Amino acid sequence: MSTFANDLELWFITGSQHLYGDETLRQVAAHSQEIAAYLDANPAIRAKVVFKPVLTGSDAILKLCLEANSSPKCIGLIAWMHTFSPAKMWIAGLRTLSKPLCHLHTQYNRDIPWATMDMDFMNLNQSAHGDREFGFMMSRLRMERKVVVGHWQAPQTIASLSAWTSAARGWHEMRNLKLVRFGDNMRQVSVTCGDKVEAQIRFGMEVNTHGIGDLAAVIAQIGDAETDALCAEYAESYTMMPSLLKGGDKHESLRTAARIELGLRAFLTEGGFHAYTDTFQDLHGLDQLPGIASQRLMADGYGFGAEGDWKQAAMTRVLKAMAHGDDKGTSFMEDYTYNLGPDGMYDLGAHMLEICPSIAAGRPSCEIHPLGIGGKADPVRLVFDGKEGDALNAALVDMGNRFRMVVNTVKAVKPLKDLPKLPVARVLWEPMPNLATGAAAWILAGGGHHTAFSYSVTTEMLEDFAGMSGVEMILIDADSKLRDVKNELRWNDAAYGLKGL
């Protein structure tokens, strides 16, 4: 069941002026409507593209920007200057705009009509300098935006608009996110801490705490009929360990896990929460650490962070929002252990229990095993290997005077050998450009051991998201060199220090 809105909108706005006459403005409107309709019909643009009347004066521009700010459906604006549009009339509107903006530098015609082009054509098709006028004003106002250049039907243009749209979906999700922490973060751990007030100022998300007893009280109200129904759903969806099936000696443990999932869903739904954390150090009132419950909730789009890591719970939800509609797999993740041998240097990502089955290479197995930590009953979990393919890890960390997002592209591979005694979900990957450089750069950047992992989200989406949120981003990819990463970190420290952030 999806937990994401499917009625989000992008507003397509076009700038012009009255200098050219009514006939030219009618053509501008017709061309703009055609482009907006084309983008709206393209499945790569995963939001409704809404044409807005052509803007020719300060009052109309300001009115539209204020309407965009107040619209709960509008996640961003795509702006295009078909003709020359004097940019001083954009100042009031742009200064009030709080929604993301993508500047589409295109023109209606793809090719110059060499044999027929006259001054009427030139007056109508002035994007080459109209967009430069508009661009100057946004630079003068120090506005963050994305500039996409190319014909509006070109595949590379659509790809860039698609990435920006996904980022806008993620930013909309972050701005409206409510996250609940069941208890505090794991004791004495640094990277899972952070400034929750600054997070709300910077990102808009609300991060608040409920005692685990509040959740336990909801779980206690779950009835036998709905518990049995969910156990039957488990049996249909996964390869079941025989002892967990009805009549097996561990079936009651499965029913306990089902009650925990049902209680968690009820609590999150009632509170309007779309991300949460827990910790094995704070389980008073729960018989098991939520395992399969957290895995299945993530599969439905919820963000999750273990050991109280609310920043990665938020990032998991945000990446799932970005990938919504075409998600090849997105999960909370943890760097667990390395393979450093001559057969390859790889990172094995896993967690004690909570890895999303959306990244599974095959049908997950539902199993129960001792946890060896936390002092509670053996928890039920889904066990599987992750898929092969290109992916990335993203971590949000609090650097004291700012938040930083650290991103590393990876290549997930099939495990080199079977793991018959490791009863957890896992995925093996090679960090880019290699483990030695990638891990060193990650550590120098302050990246933590928890991340959000995705096969669908791209670095372009995250760069766009970083721009929208005003957060620093350190990218470690196939082109990264350690010397360059070190220099970027030094320059960023200086730049953010000078900005006083």
Short mmCIF file of C-alpha atoms in Angstrom, two decimals:
data_model
loop_
_atom_site.label_atom_id
_atom_site.label_comp_id
_atom_site.label_asym_id
_atom_site.label_seq_id
_atom_site.Cartn_x
_atom_site.Cartn_y
_atom_site.Cartn_z
CA MET A 1 0.00 0.00 0.00
CA SER A 2 1.53 3.33 -1.11
CA THR A 3 1.94 6.08 1.47
CA PHE A 4 2.78 8.76 -1.10
CA ALA A 5 0.55 11.39 -2.70
CA ASN A 6 -0.28 10.87 -6.37
CA ASP A 7 -1.76 14.31 -7.08
CA LEU A 8 1.37 16.49 -6.88
CA GLU A 9 1.78 19.26 -9.46
CA LEU A 10 4.47 21.15 -11.34
CA TRP A 11 3.39 24.56 -12.59
CA PHE A 12 4.60 25.49 -16.07
CA ILE A 13 5.08 29.26 -16.28
CA THR A 14 6.10 31.33 -19.28
CA GLY A 15 7.39 34.88 -19.35
CA SER A 16 6.76 37.46 -22.04
CA GLN A 17 5.66 41.11 -22.31
CA HIS A 18 3.03 43.23 -24.08
CA LEU A 19 5.56 44.88 -26.39
CA TYR A 20 5.00 42.30 -29.14
CA GLY A 21 1.21 42.56 -29.38
CA ASP A 22 -1.74 40.26 -28.78
CA GLU A 23 -1.09 37.92 -31.69
CA THR A 24 2.42 37.13 -30.46
CA LEU A 25 1.10 36.53 -26.93
CA ARG A 26 -1.53 34.15 -28.30
CA GLN A 27 1.21 32.17 -30.03
CA VAL A 28 3.31 32.20 -26.86
CA ALA A 29 0.38 30.78 -24.89
CA ALA A 30 -0.38 28.12 -27.50
CA HIS A 31 3.24 26.98 -27.64
CA SER A 32 3.48 26.91 -23.85
CA GLN A 33 0.31 24.86 -23.54
CA GLU A 34 1.67 22.38 -26.06
CA ILE A 35 4.96 21.99 -24.18
CA ALA A 36 3.20 21.63 -20.83
CA ALA A 37 0.87 18.98 -22.24
CA TYR A 38 3.79 17.08 -23.74
CA LEU A 39 5.64 17.05 -20.42
CA ASP A 40 2.49 16.10 -18.54
CA ALA A 41 1.96 13.10 -20.82
CA ASN A 42 5.54 11.88 -20.44
CA PRO A 43 5.73 9.09 -17.81
CA ALA A 44 9.26 10.16 -16.85
CA ILE A 45 7.86 13.37 -15.34
CA ARG A 46 6.24 11.86 -12.26
CA ALA A 47 3.96 14.77 -11.38
CA LYS A 48 1.09 16.52 -13.13
CA VAL A 49 2.38 19.43 -15.26
CA VAL A 50 -0.11 22.31 -15.06
CA PHE A 51 -0.04 25.13 -17.61
CA LYS A 52 -0.39 28.61 -16.12
CA PRO A 53 -1.33 31.74 -18.12
CA VAL A 54 1.55 33.65 -19.71
CA LEU A 55 3.07 36.20 -17.32
CA THR A 56 3.61 39.73 -18.61
CA GLY A 57 3.71 41.97 -15.52
CA SER A 58 4.90 42.26 -11.92
CA ASP A 59 1.48 41.94 -10.28
CA ALA A 60 0.61 38.69 -12.10
CA ILE A 61 4.04 37.21 -11.34
CA LEU A 62 3.80 38.04 -7.63
CA LYS A 63 0.26 36.64 -7.45
CA LEU A 64 1.31 33.37 -9.07
CA CYS A 65 4.35 32.92 -6.80
CA LEU A 66 2.21 33.49 -3.71
CA GLU A 67 -0.34 30.96 -5.00
CA ALA A 68 2.44 28.43 -5.60
CA ASN A 69 3.76 28.93 -2.08
CA SER A 70 0.35 28.27 -0.55
CA SER A 71 -0.63 25.32 -2.76
CA PRO A 72 -0.19 21.97 -0.97
CA LYS A 73 -0.06 20.19 -4.33
CA CYS A 74 2.51 22.39 -6.07
CA ILE A 75 6.01 20.96 -5.61
CA GLY A 76 7.83 23.29 -7.98
CA LEU A 77 7.78 25.62 -10.98
CA ILE A 78 9.20 25.12 -14.47
CA ALA A 79 9.92 28.55 -15.95
CA TRP A 80 10.58 29.43 -19.60
CA MET A 81 11.01 32.79 -21.31
CA HIS A 82 9.54 32.31 -24.81
CA THR A 83 10.21 35.94 -25.71
CA PHE A 84 12.19 38.64 -23.96
CA SER A 85 10.67 39.23 -20.51
CA PRO A 86 12.20 42.24 -18.69
CA ALA A 87 13.42 40.69 -15.45
CA LYS A 88 12.90 43.63 -13.09
CA MET A 89 9.21 42.71 -13.16
CA TRP A 90 10.15 39.29 -11.74
CA ILE A 91 11.88 40.64 -8.61
CA ALA A 92 8.90 40.80 -6.25
CA GLY A 93 7.64 37.37 -7.19
CA LEU A 94 11.00 35.61 -7.14
CA ARG A 95 11.88 37.11 -3.75
CA THR A 96 8.74 35.60 -2.23
CA LEU A 97 8.96 32.21 -3.97
CA SER A 98 9.60 29.32 -1.59
CA LYS A 99 9.02 26.41 -3.97
CA PRO A 100 11.82 24.87 -6.10
CA LEU A 101 12.33 26.37 -9.56
CA CYS A 102 13.67 24.76 -12.71
CA HIS A 103 14.69 27.13 -15.49
CA LEU A 104 13.98 25.38 -18.78
CA HIS A 105 16.16 27.01 -21.43
CA THR A 106 14.49 25.77 -24.57
CA GLN A 107 12.64 27.06 -27.61
CA TYR A 108 9.49 25.92 -29.33
CA ASN A 109 11.15 25.10 -32.64
CA ARG A 110 14.02 22.65 -32.64
CA ASP A 111 15.72 23.89 -35.82
CA ILE A 112 16.22 27.30 -37.37
CA PRO A 113 13.87 27.65 -40.39
CA TRP A 114 16.62 28.94 -42.60
CA ALA A 115 14.59 29.62 -45.75
CA THR A 116 11.56 31.28 -44.12
CA MET A 117 12.86 33.00 -40.99
CA ASP A 118 11.88 36.69 -40.78
CA MET A 119 11.74 39.31 -38.04
CA ASP A 120 8.29 38.18 -36.89
CA PHE A 121 9.77 34.74 -36.22
CA MET A 122 12.75 36.32 -34.45
CA ASN A 123 10.52 38.46 -32.21
CA LEU A 124 8.49 35.42 -31.19
CA ASN A 125 11.35 32.99 -30.58
CA GLN A 126 13.71 34.90 -28.30
CA SER A 127 14.57 32.31 -25.65
CA ALA A 128 18.27 32.62 -26.45
CA HIS A 129 18.36 36.06 -24.84
CA GLY A 130 15.06 36.10 -22.91
CA ASP A 131 16.29 33.26 -20.72
CA ARG A 132 19.61 35.04 -20.17
CA GLU A 133 17.76 38.10 -18.87
CA PHE A 134 15.75 35.88 -16.53
CA GLY A 135 18.87 33.96 -15.50
CA PHE A 136 20.73 37.14 -14.61
CA MET A 137 18.00 38.21 -12.21
CA MET A 138 18.00 34.88 -10.40
CA SER A 139 21.78 35.04 -10.12
CA ARG A 140 21.53 38.62 -8.87
CA LEU A 141 19.02 37.46 -6.25
CA ARG A 142 21.33 34.53 -5.37
CA MET A 143 18.49 32.11 -6.08
CA GLU A 144 19.09 28.39 -6.09
CA ARG A 145 17.60 26.75 -9.19
CA LYS A 146 18.29 24.13 -11.83
CA VAL A 147 18.97 25.13 -15.44
CA VAL A 148 18.02 22.55 -18.07
CA VAL A 149 19.17 23.31 -21.63
CA GLY A 150 17.87 21.60 -24.77
CA HIS A 151 14.81 21.11 -26.93
CA TRP A 152 11.77 20.20 -24.86
CA GLN A 153 11.29 16.91 -26.71
CA ALA A 154 14.92 15.78 -26.52
CA PRO A 155 15.56 12.67 -24.36
CA GLN A 156 18.37 14.34 -22.39
CA THR A 157 16.10 17.30 -21.59
CA ILE A 158 13.35 14.99 -20.36
CA ALA A 159 15.89 13.03 -18.30
CA SER A 160 17.12 16.18 -16.53
CA LEU A 161 13.56 17.37 -15.91
CA SER A 162 12.71 13.92 -14.57
CA ALA A 163 15.62 14.02 -12.11
CA TRP A 164 14.62 17.49 -10.94
CA THR A 165 10.99 16.40 -10.53
CA SER A 166 12.09 13.46 -8.40
CA ALA A 167 14.18 15.78 -6.25
CA ALA A 168 11.21 18.13 -5.90
CA ARG A 169 9.08 15.19 -4.74
CA GLY A 170 11.74 14.40 -2.16
CA TRP A 171 11.97 18.01 -0.99
CA HIS A 172 8.18 18.23 -0.71
CA GLU A 173 8.26 15.06 1.40
CA MET A 174 11.02 16.39 3.65
CA ARG A 175 9.23 19.72 4.13
CA ASN A 176 6.09 17.93 5.33
CA LEU A 177 7.60 14.93 7.11
CA LYS A 178 6.59 13.94 10.61
CA LEU A 179 9.04 11.49 12.20
CA VAL A 180 8.59 9.69 15.51
CA ARG A 181 11.43 8.36 17.63
CA PHE A 182 10.50 5.47 19.92
CA GLY A 183 12.95 6.20 22.69
CA ASP A 184 16.29 7.95 22.23
CA ASN A 185 19.26 7.00 20.07
CA MET A 186 21.72 4.26 21.03
CA ARG A 187 23.69 5.36 24.07
CA GLN A 188 27.14 6.94 23.56
CA VAL A 189 26.83 6.93 19.75
CA SER A 190 27.74 10.23 18.09
CA VAL A 191 26.68 10.12 14.45
CA THR A 192 23.06 9.22 15.20
CA CYS A 193 22.67 12.42 17.26
CA GLY A 194 21.92 15.79 15.71
CA ASP A 195 20.19 19.12 16.13
CA LYS A 196 16.48 18.46 15.70
CA VAL A 197 15.58 22.14 15.96
CA GLU A 198 18.00 23.04 13.18
CA ALA A 199 16.65 20.12 11.15
CA GLN A 200 13.15 21.60 11.35
CA ILE A 201 14.45 25.05 10.45
CA ARG A 202 16.48 23.76 7.52
CA PHE A 203 14.28 20.95 6.20
CA GLY A 204 10.83 21.54 7.70
CA MET A 205 10.51 18.02 9.10
CA GLU A 206 9.22 17.48 12.63
CA VAL A 207 11.23 15.07 14.80
CA ASN A 208 9.60 14.17 18.10
CA THR A 209 9.76 11.33 20.62
CA HIS A 210 7.25 8.91 22.09
CA GLY A 211 8.07 6.48 24.83
CA ILE A 212 8.12 2.86 23.78
CA GLY A 213 5.26 2.32 26.23
CA ASP A 214 3.00 4.44 24.01
CA LEU A 215 3.61 2.00 21.18
CA ALA A 216 3.28 -1.05 23.44
CA ALA A 217 -0.17 0.13 24.52
CA VAL A 218 -1.35 0.24 20.90
CA ILE A 219 0.12 -3.19 20.16
CA ALA A 220 -1.72 -4.62 23.17
CA GLN A 221 -5.05 -3.64 21.56
CA ILE A 222 -4.46 -5.70 18.40
CA GLY A 223 -6.97 -8.55 18.14
CA ASP A 224 -6.49 -12.22 17.26
CA ALA A 225 -8.40 -12.11 13.97
CA GLU A 226 -6.28 -9.40 12.36
CA THR A 227 -3.14 -11.02 13.77
CA ASP A 228 -4.01 -14.35 12.19
CA ALA A 229 -4.88 -12.65 8.90
CA LEU A 230 -1.46 -11.00 8.73
CA CYS A 231 0.25 -14.30 9.56
CA ALA A 232 -1.60 -15.83 6.61
CA GLU A 233 -0.35 -12.95 4.43
CA TYR A 234 3.21 -13.69 5.54
CA ALA A 235 2.77 -17.34 4.55
CA GLU A 236 1.57 -16.34 1.07
CA SER A 237 4.27 -13.73 0.48
CA TYR A 238 7.45 -15.42 1.70
CA THR A 239 9.21 -18.75 1.95
CA MET A 240 8.42 -19.69 5.52
CA MET A 241 10.65 -21.45 8.02
CA PRO A 242 8.53 -24.48 8.95
CA SER A 243 8.61 -23.76 12.68
CA LEU A 244 6.85 -20.42 12.05
CA LEU A 245 3.88 -21.96 10.26
CA LYS A 246 0.62 -22.64 12.05
CA GLY A 247 1.19 -25.62 14.29
CA GLY A 248 4.94 -25.02 14.43
CA ASP A 249 6.71 -24.47 17.74
CA LYS A 250 7.61 -20.86 16.81
CA HIS A 251 4.24 -19.83 15.36
CA GLU A 252 3.43 -17.76 18.44
CA SER A 253 6.60 -15.74 17.79
CA LEU A 254 5.25 -15.02 14.29
CA ARG A 255 1.96 -13.86 15.80
CA THR A 256 3.90 -11.58 18.16
CA ALA A 257 5.77 -10.09 15.18
CA ALA A 258 2.46 -9.60 13.35
CA ARG A 259 0.94 -7.77 16.32
CA ILE A 260 3.98 -5.50 16.43
CA GLU A 261 3.57 -4.67 12.73
CA LEU A 262 -0.14 -4.00 13.09
CA GLY A 263 0.44 -1.83 16.16
CA LEU A 264 3.21 0.12 14.46
CA ARG A 265 1.05 0.76 11.40
CA ALA A 266 -1.82 1.93 13.57
CA PHE A 267 0.41 4.23 15.61
CA LEU A 268 2.06 5.77 12.53
CA THR A 269 -1.25 6.22 10.72
CA GLU A 270 -2.95 7.83 13.70
CA GLY A 271 -0.06 10.25 14.23
CA GLY A 272 0.50 11.09 10.56
CA PHE A 273 4.07 9.80 10.81
CA HIS A 274 5.89 8.56 7.71
CA ALA A 275 9.25 7.74 9.30
CA TYR A 276 10.37 6.36 12.64
CA THR A 277 13.25 5.02 14.68
CA ASP A 278 13.70 2.47 17.43
CA THR A 279 16.62 0.99 19.34
CA PHE A 280 17.29 -2.41 20.88
CA GLN A 281 18.31 -0.60 24.09
CA ASP A 282 14.79 0.70 24.63
CA LEU A 283 12.21 -2.07 24.20
CA HIS A 284 10.27 -1.98 27.46
CA GLY A 285 6.87 -3.51 26.78
CA LEU A 286 7.83 -5.21 23.51
CA ASP A 287 8.61 -8.92 23.34
CA GLN A 288 10.74 -8.61 20.18
CA LEU A 289 12.71 -5.94 18.42
CA PRO A 290 10.59 -5.05 15.36
CA GLY A 291 12.17 -6.95 12.48
CA ILE A 292 9.75 -8.04 9.79
CA ALA A 293 7.51 -5.15 10.83
CA SER A 294 10.14 -2.55 9.97
CA GLN A 295 11.05 -4.35 6.77
CA ARG A 296 7.47 -4.43 5.52
CA LEU A 297 6.76 -0.85 6.56
CA MET A 298 9.78 0.28 4.55
CA ALA A 299 8.47 -1.71 1.59
CA ASP A 300 5.33 0.41 1.81
CA GLY A 301 7.36 3.63 1.76
CA TYR A 302 7.99 4.42 5.42
CA GLY A 303 11.38 5.74 6.44
CA PHE A 304 13.25 3.83 9.13
CA GLY A 305 16.41 4.36 11.16
CA ALA A 306 17.93 1.90 13.59
CA GLU A 307 19.46 2.85 16.94
CA GLY A 308 17.49 6.09 16.92
CA ASP A 309 19.12 7.41 13.72
CA TRP A 310 16.39 9.86 12.76
CA LYS A 311 18.44 11.55 10.02
CA GLN A 312 18.74 8.31 8.06
CA ALA A 313 15.08 7.49 8.74
CA ALA A 314 14.24 10.79 7.06
CA MET A 315 16.64 10.14 4.19
CA THR A 316 15.17 6.68 3.56
CA ARG A 317 11.70 8.21 3.31
CA VAL A 318 12.96 11.02 1.06
CA LEU A 319 14.76 8.65 -1.30
CA LYS A 320 11.67 6.47 -1.48
CA ALA A 321 9.64 9.59 -2.36
CA MET A 322 12.13 10.44 -5.11
CA ALA A 323 11.90 6.90 -6.53
CA HIS A 324 8.12 6.58 -6.12
CA GLY A 325 6.52 5.17 -9.23
CA ASP A 326 9.69 3.53 -10.50
CA ASP A 327 11.51 2.19 -7.45
CA LYS A 328 13.93 -0.64 -8.18
CA GLY A 329 14.72 -0.88 -4.46
CA THR A 330 15.44 1.57 -1.63
CA SER A 331 16.30 0.72 1.98
CA PHE A 332 17.84 1.79 5.22
CA MET A 333 21.36 0.33 5.23
CA GLU A 334 24.46 -0.12 7.35
CA ASP A 335 28.07 -0.76 6.39
CA TYR A 336 28.78 -3.96 8.28
CA THR A 337 31.95 -5.77 7.25
CA TYR A 338 34.54 -5.91 4.44
CA ASN A 339 36.03 -8.42 2.07
CA LEU A 340 39.64 -7.26 1.62
CA GLY A 341 41.09 -10.29 -0.13
CA PRO A 342 42.69 -10.82 -3.54
CA ASP A 343 39.30 -11.87 -4.97
CA GLY A 344 38.08 -8.29 -4.56
CA MET A 345 37.56 -5.54 -1.99
CA TYR A 346 33.87 -5.27 -1.16
CA ASP A 347 31.58 -3.84 1.50
CA LEU A 348 28.85 -6.09 2.93
CA GLY A 349 25.85 -3.99 3.84
CA ALA A 350 23.31 -5.43 6.24
CA HIS A 351 21.67 -4.86 9.58
CA MET A 352 20.58 -6.99 12.48
CA LEU A 353 17.05 -7.15 11.07
CA GLU A 354 15.81 -4.11 9.24
CA ILE A 355 16.61 -4.15 5.50
CA CYS A 356 13.78 -3.42 3.05
CA PRO A 357 12.68 -6.37 0.87
CA SER A 358 12.35 -3.99 -2.10
CA ILE A 359 16.07 -4.62 -2.72
CA ALA A 360 15.77 -8.43 -2.63
CA ALA A 361 17.12 -10.44 -5.56
CA GLY A 362 14.50 -13.16 -5.07
CA ARG A 363 11.68 -14.28 -2.82
CA PRO A 364 12.61 -13.47 0.80
CA SER A 365 12.66 -16.16 3.45
CA CYS A 366 10.76 -15.52 6.68
CA GLU A 367 12.87 -16.86 9.54
CA ILE A 368 13.43 -16.65 13.29
CA HIS A 369 16.85 -16.73 14.95
CA PRO A 370 18.47 -15.49 18.15
CA LEU A 371 19.63 -11.88 17.94
CA GLY A 372 22.41 -12.01 20.52
CA ILE A 373 21.82 -8.39 21.53
CA GLY A 374 19.04 -6.52 23.30
CA GLY A 375 17.96 -9.21 25.73
CA LYS A 376 14.57 -9.89 24.15
CA ALA A 377 12.88 -12.87 22.53
CA ASP A 378 14.15 -14.11 19.19
CA PRO A 379 12.81 -11.77 16.47
CA VAL A 380 11.20 -12.73 13.17
CA ARG A 381 12.86 -11.28 10.08
CA LEU A 382 13.08 -11.56 6.29
CA VAL A 383 16.35 -12.99 4.96
CA PHE A 384 17.59 -12.43 1.40
CA ASP A 385 20.48 -11.31 -0.82
CA GLY A 386 20.31 -7.93 -2.49
CA LYS A 387 20.09 -7.44 -6.24
CA GLU A 388 23.03 -6.79 -8.52
CA GLY A 389 23.28 -3.39 -10.17
CA ASP A 390 24.33 0.24 -9.88
CA ALA A 391 23.22 1.93 -6.68
CA LEU A 392 24.23 4.58 -4.19
CA ASN A 393 24.44 5.24 -0.47
CA ALA A 394 23.45 8.62 0.97
CA ALA A 395 23.95 9.75 4.57
CA LEU A 396 22.85 12.97 6.24
CA VAL A 397 25.22 14.07 9.02
CA ASP A 398 25.24 17.03 11.40
CA MET A 399 28.59 18.85 11.19
CA GLY A 400 27.78 21.32 13.96
CA ASN A 401 27.41 24.47 11.87
CA ARG A 402 25.56 22.77 9.00
CA PHE A 403 24.14 19.53 7.70
CA ARG A 404 26.15 17.62 5.12
CA MET A 405 24.93 14.93 2.75
CA VAL A 406 27.59 12.38 1.80
CA VAL A 407 26.87 10.27 -1.29
CA ASN A 408 28.83 7.32 -2.67
CA THR A 409 27.94 5.49 -5.85
CA VAL A 410 28.39 1.71 -5.63
CA LYS A 411 28.09 -1.39 -7.78
CA ALA A 412 26.14 -4.16 -6.05
CA VAL A 413 27.30 -7.67 -6.93
CA LYS A 414 26.28 -11.23 -6.21
CA PRO A 415 27.85 -12.51 -2.96
CA LEU A 416 31.15 -14.22 -3.71
CA LYS A 417 30.06 -17.26 -1.70
CA ASP A 418 26.98 -18.49 0.13
CA LEU A 419 26.26 -17.18 3.62
CA PRO A 420 24.44 -20.13 5.22
CA LYS A 421 24.99 -18.98 8.82
CA LEU A 422 24.16 -15.27 8.41
CA PRO A 423 20.40 -15.01 9.07
CA VAL A 424 19.92 -11.39 7.96
CA ALA A 425 19.18 -9.53 4.73
CA ARG A 426 22.36 -8.28 3.05
CA VAL A 427 23.84 -6.82 -0.11
CA LEU A 428 27.46 -6.84 -1.30
CA TRP A 429 28.85 -3.86 -3.19
CA GLU A 430 32.04 -2.28 -4.46
CA PRO A 431 32.24 1.40 -3.52
CA MET A 432 33.27 3.74 -6.31
CA PRO A 433 35.93 4.38 -7.46
CA ASN A 434 37.18 1.47 -5.30
CA LEU A 435 36.93 0.52 -1.65
CA ALA A 436 40.25 2.07 -0.63
CA THR A 437 39.47 5.50 -2.07
CA GLY A 438 35.73 5.39 -1.49
CA ALA A 439 35.94 4.41 2.18
CA ALA A 440 38.74 6.88 2.91
CA ALA A 441 36.80 9.73 1.27
CA TRP A 442 33.62 8.73 3.12
CA ILE A 443 35.40 8.73 6.47
CA LEU A 444 37.13 12.07 5.77
CA ALA A 445 33.75 13.57 4.91
CA GLY A 446 32.28 12.38 8.21
CA GLY A 447 29.87 9.92 6.64
CA GLY A 448 28.31 7.59 9.19
CA HIS A 449 27.78 3.84 9.19
CA HIS A 450 24.04 4.19 8.53
CA THR A 451 22.80 5.24 5.09
CA ALA A 452 19.86 5.25 2.74
CA PHE A 453 20.63 2.83 -0.12
CA SER A 454 18.91 2.95 -3.50
CA TYR A 455 19.05 1.37 -6.95
CA SER A 456 16.74 4.08 -8.34
CA VAL A 457 17.84 7.43 -6.96
CA THR A 458 20.62 9.09 -8.97
CA THR A 459 23.35 11.53 -8.06
CA GLU A 460 21.64 14.15 -10.24
CA MET A 461 18.48 13.84 -8.14
CA LEU A 462 20.49 14.25 -4.94
CA GLU A 463 22.42 17.23 -6.32
CA ASP A 464 19.11 18.87 -7.17
CA PHE A 465 17.74 18.02 -3.71
CA ALA A 466 20.85 19.48 -2.07
CA GLY A 467 20.29 22.70 -3.98
CA MET A 468 16.62 22.91 -2.97
CA SER A 469 17.40 22.28 0.69
CA GLY A 470 20.55 24.41 0.83
CA VAL A 471 22.57 21.53 2.23
CA GLU A 472 26.19 20.70 1.47
CA MET A 473 26.73 17.60 -0.65
CA ILE A 474 29.95 15.60 -0.99
CA LEU A 475 29.85 13.19 -3.93
CA ILE A 476 32.19 10.19 -4.10
CA ASP A 477 31.93 8.43 -7.45
CA ALA A 478 33.95 6.76 -10.19
CA ASP A 479 35.77 10.02 -10.97
CA SER A 480 36.71 10.86 -7.38
CA LYS A 481 40.32 11.32 -6.30
CA LEU A 482 41.19 11.54 -2.64
CA ARG A 483 43.19 14.74 -3.08
CA ASP A 484 40.20 16.42 -4.73
CA VAL A 485 37.82 15.31 -1.99
CA LYS A 486 40.17 16.65 0.69
CA ASN A 487 40.38 20.00 -1.10
CA GLU A 488 36.61 20.17 -1.51
CA LEU A 489 36.15 19.57 2.22
CA ARG A 490 38.65 22.34 3.05
CA TRP A 491 37.00 24.79 0.65
CA ASN A 492 33.55 23.96 1.96
CA ASP A 493 34.61 24.51 5.55
CA ALA A 494 35.90 27.94 4.56
CA ALA A 495 32.83 28.81 2.49
CA TYR A 496 30.29 27.73 5.10
CA GLY A 497 32.32 29.42 7.82
CA LEU A 498 32.26 32.70 5.89
CA LYS A 499 28.50 32.34 5.37
CA GLY A 500 28.03 31.82 9.09
CA LEU A 501 25.90 28.72 8.59
#
